[in-house]
mmCIF file of C-alpha atoms in Angstrom:
data_model
loop_
_atom_site.group_PDB
_atom_site.id
_atom_site.type_symbol
_atom_site.label_atom_id
_atom_site.label_comp_id
_atom_site.label_asym_id
_atom_site.label_seq_id
_atom_site.Cartn_x
_atom_site.Cartn_y
_atom_site.Cartn_z
ATOM 1 C CA MET T 22 -33.884 -13.774 68.545
ATOM 2 C CA ILE T 23 -33.405 -11.480 65.543
ATOM 3 C CA VAL T 24 -36.308 -9.819 63.748
ATOM 4 C CA ILE T 25 -35.769 -8.393 60.256
ATOM 5 C CA SER T 26 -38.473 -6.567 58.329
ATOM 6 C CA THR T 27 -38.528 -5.185 54.801
ATOM 7 C CA PRO T 28 -41.148 -3.854 52.361
ATOM 8 C CA ASN T 29 -42.951 -6.439 50.265
ATOM 9 C CA CYS T 30 -42.791 -5.030 46.735
ATOM 10 C CA GLU T 31 -45.736 -7.213 45.672
ATOM 11 C CA PHE T 32 -47.910 -4.975 47.871
ATOM 12 C CA ASN T 33 -46.738 -1.711 46.239
ATOM 13 C CA PRO T 34 -49.359 -1.601 43.435
ATOM 14 C CA LEU T 35 -52.002 -1.130 46.147
ATOM 15 C CA PHE T 36 -50.526 2.282 46.998
ATOM 16 C CA PRO T 37 -51.263 5.493 44.997
ATOM 17 C CA THR T 38 -47.872 5.057 43.317
ATOM 18 C CA VAL T 39 -46.329 1.755 42.292
ATOM 19 C CA THR T 40 -42.711 2.851 42.703
ATOM 20 C CA LEU T 41 -40.408 2.076 45.621
ATOM 21 C CA ARG T 42 -41.624 2.896 49.136
ATOM 22 C CA ASP T 43 -38.871 5.443 49.721
ATOM 23 C CA ALA T 44 -36.720 7.568 47.420
ATOM 24 C CA ASP T 45 -33.589 6.209 49.155
ATOM 25 C CA HIS T 46 -34.430 2.608 48.273
ATOM 26 C CA LYS T 47 -32.452 1.099 45.390
ATOM 27 C CA PHE T 48 -34.558 -2.062 45.326
ATOM 28 C CA GLU T 49 -37.265 -3.882 47.273
ATOM 29 C CA TRP T 50 -37.751 -7.646 47.550
ATOM 30 C CA ASN T 51 -40.769 -9.734 46.757
ATOM 31 C CA ARG T 52 -41.609 -12.591 49.115
ATOM 32 C CA MET T 53 -39.598 -15.234 47.276
ATOM 33 C CA GLU T 54 -36.481 -13.057 47.180
ATOM 34 C CA PHE T 55 -36.691 -12.212 50.873
ATOM 35 C CA GLN T 56 -37.370 -15.780 51.952
ATOM 36 C CA THR T 57 -34.574 -17.165 49.758
ATOM 37 C CA TRP T 58 -32.097 -14.747 51.330
ATOM 38 C CA ALA T 59 -33.363 -15.410 54.861
ATOM 39 C CA LEU T 60 -33.160 -19.197 54.503
ATOM 40 C CA GLN T 61 -29.608 -18.969 53.169
ATOM 41 C CA VAL T 62 -28.535 -16.761 56.072
ATOM 42 C CA ALA T 63 -30.279 -19.007 58.598
ATOM 43 C CA ASP T 64 -28.577 -22.101 57.204
ATOM 44 C CA ARG T 65 -25.168 -20.431 57.163
ATOM 45 C CA TYR T 66 -25.269 -19.198 60.757
ATOM 46 C CA ASN T 67 -27.232 -22.078 62.306
ATOM 47 C CA TYR T 68 -30.511 -20.257 62.822
ATOM 48 C CA CYS T 69 -34.067 -21.176 62.021
ATOM 49 C CA VAL T 70 -36.408 -18.594 60.534
ATOM 50 C CA GLU T 71 -40.161 -18.105 60.601
ATOM 51 C CA PHE T 72 -41.914 -15.753 58.191
ATOM 52 C CA THR T 73 -44.751 -13.407 59.052
ATOM 53 C CA GLY T 74 -45.682 -9.794 58.379
ATOM 54 C CA VAL T 75 -47.813 -6.767 59.211
ATOM 55 C CA GLY T 76 -50.393 -4.919 57.151
ATOM 56 C CA LYS T 77 -52.941 -7.334 55.734
ATOM 57 C CA PRO T 78 -54.025 -6.638 52.141
ATOM 58 C CA PRO T 79 -57.604 -5.540 51.410
ATOM 59 C CA ALA T 80 -60.221 -8.046 50.323
ATOM 60 C CA GLY T 81 -59.539 -9.367 46.851
ATOM 61 C CA ALA T 82 -55.787 -8.758 47.044
ATOM 62 C CA GLU T 83 -54.818 -11.502 49.469
ATOM 63 C CA HIS T 84 -52.408 -12.947 46.896
ATOM 64 C CA VAL T 85 -49.895 -10.114 47.401
ATOM 65 C CA GLY T 86 -49.193 -10.951 51.037
ATOM 66 C CA PHE T 87 -48.397 -8.572 53.882
ATOM 67 C CA CYS T 88 -47.473 -4.926 53.352
ATOM 68 C CA THR T 89 -44.263 -5.486 55.319
ATOM 69 C CA GLN T 90 -42.662 -8.923 55.397
ATOM 70 C CA ILE T 91 -40.860 -10.118 58.502
ATOM 71 C CA GLY T 92 -38.362 -12.856 59.232
ATOM 72 C CA VAL T 93 -37.978 -14.015 62.844
ATOM 73 C CA PHE T 94 -34.616 -15.743 63.374
ATOM 74 C CA GLN T 95 -33.846 -17.954 66.373
ATOM 75 C CA LYS T 96 -30.591 -19.707 67.161
ATOM 76 C CA ASN T 97 -30.712 -23.478 66.746
ATOM 77 C CA THR T 98 -29.644 -25.639 69.649
ATOM 78 C CA GLY T 99 -29.034 -28.534 67.313
ATOM 79 C CA LYS T 100 -28.771 -28.988 63.569
ATOM 80 C CA ALA T 101 -29.881 -26.027 61.446
ATOM 81 C CA THR T 102 -33.324 -26.297 59.933
ATOM 82 C CA GLN T 103 -35.073 -24.200 57.339
ATOM 83 C CA SER T 104 -37.989 -23.010 59.413
ATOM 84 C CA CYS T 105 -39.087 -22.591 62.999
ATOM 85 C CA VAL T 106 -42.142 -24.042 64.647
ATOM 86 C CA SER T 107 -44.307 -21.284 66.071
ATOM 87 C CA LYS T 108 -44.592 -21.451 69.835
ATOM 88 C CA PRO T 109 -47.552 -19.817 71.583
ATOM 89 C CA PHE T 110 -46.689 -17.203 74.181
ATOM 90 C CA ASP T 111 -48.272 -17.286 77.620
ATOM 91 C CA HIS T 112 -48.730 -13.522 77.599
ATOM 92 C CA HIS T 113 -48.173 -10.489 75.397
ATOM 93 C CA VAL T 114 -44.747 -8.969 75.918
ATOM 94 C CA TYR T 115 -45.697 -5.577 74.500
ATOM 95 C CA LYS T 116 -48.702 -3.321 74.924
ATOM 96 C CA ALA T 117 -50.103 -1.932 71.670
ATOM 97 C CA VAL T 118 -50.055 1.876 71.775
ATOM 98 C CA TYR T 119 -51.121 2.522 68.184
ATOM 99 C CA THR T 120 -52.631 0.487 65.381
ATOM 100 C CA THR T 121 -53.420 1.190 61.749
ATOM 101 C CA SER T 122 -54.661 -0.712 58.743
ATOM 102 C CA TYR T 123 -52.829 -0.734 55.440
ATOM 103 C CA PRO T 124 -52.950 0.708 52.863
ATOM 104 C CA SER T 125 -52.964 3.532 55.426
ATOM 105 C CA LEU T 126 -53.802 6.292 52.941
ATOM 106 C CA GLN T 127 -57.237 4.744 52.596
ATOM 107 C CA GLN T 128 -57.874 5.990 56.140
ATOM 108 C CA GLU T 129 -58.785 9.678 56.179
ATOM 109 C CA ARG T 130 -56.890 10.446 59.383
ATOM 110 C CA MET T 131 -53.690 9.005 57.928
ATOM 111 C CA LEU T 132 -54.260 10.682 54.558
ATOM 112 C CA LYS T 133 -54.740 14.012 56.342
ATOM 113 C CA PHE T 134 -51.578 13.550 58.417
ATOM 114 C CA VAL T 135 -49.378 12.685 55.432
ATOM 115 C CA LEU T 136 -50.968 15.258 53.116
ATOM 116 C CA VAL T 137 -50.525 18.132 55.577
ATOM 117 C CA GLY T 138 -46.874 17.170 56.013
ATOM 118 C CA GLU T 139 -46.219 17.165 52.274
ATOM 119 C CA VAL T 140 -48.068 20.483 51.845
ATOM 120 C CA LEU T 141 -45.978 22.171 54.535
ATOM 121 C CA ILE T 142 -42.748 20.823 53.047
ATOM 122 C CA GLN T 143 -43.607 21.984 49.528
ATOM 123 C CA VAL T 144 -44.810 25.416 50.681
ATOM 124 C CA GLU T 145 -41.590 25.937 52.645
ATOM 125 C CA ARG T 146 -39.491 24.964 49.620
ATOM 126 C CA LEU T 147 -41.395 27.404 47.440
ATOM 127 C CA ARG T 148 -41.082 30.167 50.028
ATOM 128 C CA LEU T 149 -37.318 29.710 50.288
ATOM 129 C CA ARG T 150 -36.955 29.625 46.502
ATOM 130 C CA HIS T 151 -39.024 32.783 46.178
ATOM 131 C CA GLY T 152 -36.745 34.482 48.697
ATOM 132 C CA ARG T 153 -33.674 33.468 46.696
ATOM 133 C CA MET T 154 -35.317 34.736 43.524
ATOM 134 C CA LEU T 155 -35.964 38.142 45.107
ATOM 135 C CA ARG T 156 -32.351 38.411 46.285
ATOM 136 C CA GLU T 157 -31.035 37.424 42.851
ATOM 137 C CA GLN T 158 -33.280 39.938 41.118
ATOM 138 C CA LYS T 159 -32.057 42.688 43.436
ATOM 139 C CA ARG T 160 -28.432 41.697 42.851
ATOM 140 C CA GLU T 161 -28.905 41.676 39.070
ATOM 141 C CA ALA T 162 -30.655 45.033 39.160
ATOM 142 C CA ASP T 163 -27.722 46.508 41.097
ATOM 143 C CA THR T 164 -25.048 45.048 38.804
ATOM 144 C CA LYS T 165 -26.738 44.814 35.368
ATOM 145 C CA PRO T 166 -29.517 47.398 35.205
ATOM 146 C CA ASP T 167 -29.866 47.070 31.423
ATOM 147 C CA SER T 168 -30.197 43.285 31.351
ATOM 148 C CA SER T 169 -33.469 42.190 29.767
ATOM 149 C CA GLU T 170 -32.928 38.423 29.860
ATOM 150 C CA SER T 171 -35.764 36.541 31.512
ATOM 151 C CA SER T 172 -34.945 33.745 33.938
ATOM 152 C CA PRO T 173 -36.832 30.443 34.165
ATOM 153 C CA ASP T 174 -39.560 29.983 36.697
ATOM 154 C CA PRO T 175 -37.651 29.538 40.004
ATOM 155 C CA HIS T 176 -40.496 27.514 41.430
ATOM 156 C CA LEU T 177 -39.832 24.940 38.734
ATOM 157 C CA VAL T 178 -36.102 24.662 38.056
ATOM 158 C CA LEU T 179 -34.775 24.601 41.618
ATOM 159 C CA GLY T 180 -35.009 21.392 43.602
ATOM 160 C CA ALA T 181 -36.344 18.123 42.217
ATOM 161 C CA VAL T 182 -35.868 16.942 38.639
ATOM 162 C CA PHE T 183 -39.139 16.722 36.719
ATOM 163 C CA THR T 184 -40.177 15.009 33.516
ATOM 164 C CA GLU T 185 -41.327 17.159 30.605
ATOM 165 C CA ALA T 186 -44.955 16.308 31.348
ATOM 166 C CA GLU T 187 -44.494 17.271 34.998
ATOM 167 C CA LYS T 188 -42.824 20.540 34.002
ATOM 168 C CA ASP T 189 -45.713 21.395 31.693
ATOM 169 C CA ARG T 190 -48.249 20.643 34.399
ATOM 170 C CA ILE T 191 -46.419 22.831 36.921
ATOM 171 C CA GLU T 192 -45.851 25.688 34.472
ATOM 172 C CA ASN T 193 -49.531 25.748 33.552
ATOM 173 C CA SER T 194 -50.693 25.954 37.163
ATOM 174 C CA PRO T 195 -51.214 29.234 39.097
ATOM 175 C CA LYS T 196 -47.931 30.664 40.382
ATOM 176 C CA PRO T 197 -47.169 31.548 44.011
ATOM 177 C CA PHE T 198 -47.386 35.265 44.777
ATOM 178 C CA CYS T 199 -46.865 37.811 47.540
ATOM 179 C CA GLU T 200 -49.135 40.342 49.163
ATOM 180 C CA GLY T 201 -47.226 42.480 51.622
ATOM 181 C CA ASP T 202 -45.290 40.197 53.931
ATOM 182 C CA LYS T 203 -47.442 37.160 53.139
ATOM 183 C CA PHE T 204 -46.615 34.398 50.662
ATOM 184 C CA PHE T 205 -49.474 32.617 48.890
ATOM 185 C CA VAL T 206 -49.259 29.185 47.252
ATOM 186 C CA PRO T 207 -52.399 28.220 45.285
ATOM 187 C CA LEU T 208 -53.745 24.760 46.018
ATOM 188 C CA LYS T 209 -53.827 24.083 42.282
ATOM 189 C CA ARG T 210 -50.095 24.776 42.191
ATOM 190 C CA LEU T 211 -49.447 22.342 45.015
ATOM 191 C CA LEU T 212 -51.498 19.652 43.296
ATOM 192 C CA ALA T 213 -49.348 20.040 40.187
ATOM 193 C CA TYR T 214 -46.279 18.691 41.990
ATOM 194 C CA PRO T 215 -45.785 14.907 41.721
ATOM 195 C CA LYS T 216 -45.532 14.228 45.459
ATOM 196 C CA LEU T 217 -48.928 15.825 46.061
ATOM 197 C CA LEU T 218 -50.537 14.664 42.838
ATOM 198 C CA ARG T 219 -49.972 11.060 43.938
ATOM 199 C CA PHE T 220 -52.548 11.455 46.716
ATOM 200 C CA GLN T 221 -55.251 11.580 44.042
ATOM 201 C CA VAL T 222 -57.310 14.290 45.746
ATOM 202 C CA ASP T 223 -58.888 17.287 44.044
ATOM 203 C CA GLU T 224 -58.733 20.892 45.234
ATOM 204 C CA ASP T 225 -61.910 20.653 47.315
ATOM 205 C CA LYS T 226 -60.750 17.480 49.051
ATOM 206 C CA MET T 227 -57.328 18.967 49.767
ATOM 207 C CA ARG T 228 -58.922 22.099 51.218
ATOM 208 C CA ALA T 229 -61.136 20.040 53.512
ATOM 209 C CA LEU T 230 -58.236 17.887 54.715
ATOM 210 C CA ILE T 231 -55.730 20.668 55.459
ATOM 211 C CA SER T 232 -57.985 23.547 56.555
ATOM 212 C CA GLU T 233 -57.641 22.780 60.274
ATOM 213 C CA SER T 234 -53.844 22.480 60.121
ATOM 214 C CA VAL T 235 -52.638 25.273 57.815
ATOM 215 C CA CYS T 236 -53.605 28.893 57.186
ATOM 216 C CA LEU T 237 -55.648 29.388 54.016
ATOM 217 C CA SER T 238 -56.514 32.548 52.091
ATOM 218 C CA SER T 239 -59.930 34.135 52.650
ATOM 219 C CA ASP T 240 -61.370 32.290 49.645
ATOM 220 C CA GLY T 241 -59.628 29.030 50.572
ATOM 221 C CA SER T 242 -57.761 28.828 47.269
ATOM 222 C CA ALA T 243 -54.208 29.124 48.615
ATOM 223 C CA VAL T 244 -51.989 28.303 51.573
ATOM 224 C CA VAL T 245 -50.700 31.452 53.298
ATOM 225 C CA VAL T 246 -47.424 31.749 55.238
ATOM 226 C CA ASN T 247 -45.096 34.560 56.280
ATOM 227 C CA LEU T 248 -42.735 35.550 53.486
ATOM 228 C CA HIS T 249 -39.829 35.896 55.914
ATOM 229 C CA ASN T 250 -39.004 34.011 59.094
ATOM 230 C CA SER T 251 -36.505 34.839 61.815
ATOM 231 C CA TRP T 252 -34.478 31.690 61.069
ATOM 232 C CA ASP T 253 -34.026 32.415 57.355
ATOM 233 C CA TYR T 254 -30.439 32.626 56.133
ATOM 234 C CA ARG T 255 -29.568 36.021 54.708
ATOM 235 C CA PRO T 256 -26.090 36.426 53.145
ATOM 236 C CA GLU T 257 -26.146 40.166 53.833
ATOM 237 C CA ASP T 258 -26.163 39.423 57.572
ATOM 238 C CA ASN T 259 -22.625 37.967 57.371
#
């Protein structure tokens, strides 16, 4: 038996974004495309295939099918056929250890889990960029003390490529800042980045979801982390 699963692109509009499921994906199949491919492969290699899936759509969207489509291939003992007849099992082979309902981001526990992860990733990127900016400023001050040229916002130009509208939104949001050895990233700044904006939560909702998992400023307006960590790469150490 061979089991192959793939995203069902017809389900994607039910998510906060309607793009591909993952940035690495070049394409995603709808049900007809997947089933056409599977039937051709089954016929070529003398298999039969049965189609199923996981992640039922919400009420009113049944027409899009499962969130993830699955093809179950079994070797034919005789002539190849286009589909398999489902056979009931006497017992369950596997024990379910975790279940969820899709779209998962409609569940607060899943939204919290994914949101906290994205917040921590973005804060770490900003912290590292801020550290590079400080080193570059020190290097420029040592080599070109009279230079008055201003550099672009390092929290914007380094890393992902943004559209003009995204750049404007980020530039107009509160900038990260330091107080002593602490680095502060305003929640409004985080919400300006596309990957966090897609969650469609406001500042109050974000604060409520992440407050138990990350350190916030005294007024709850920013995420607070150490400016420097022991594992940071420092060129001067080499």
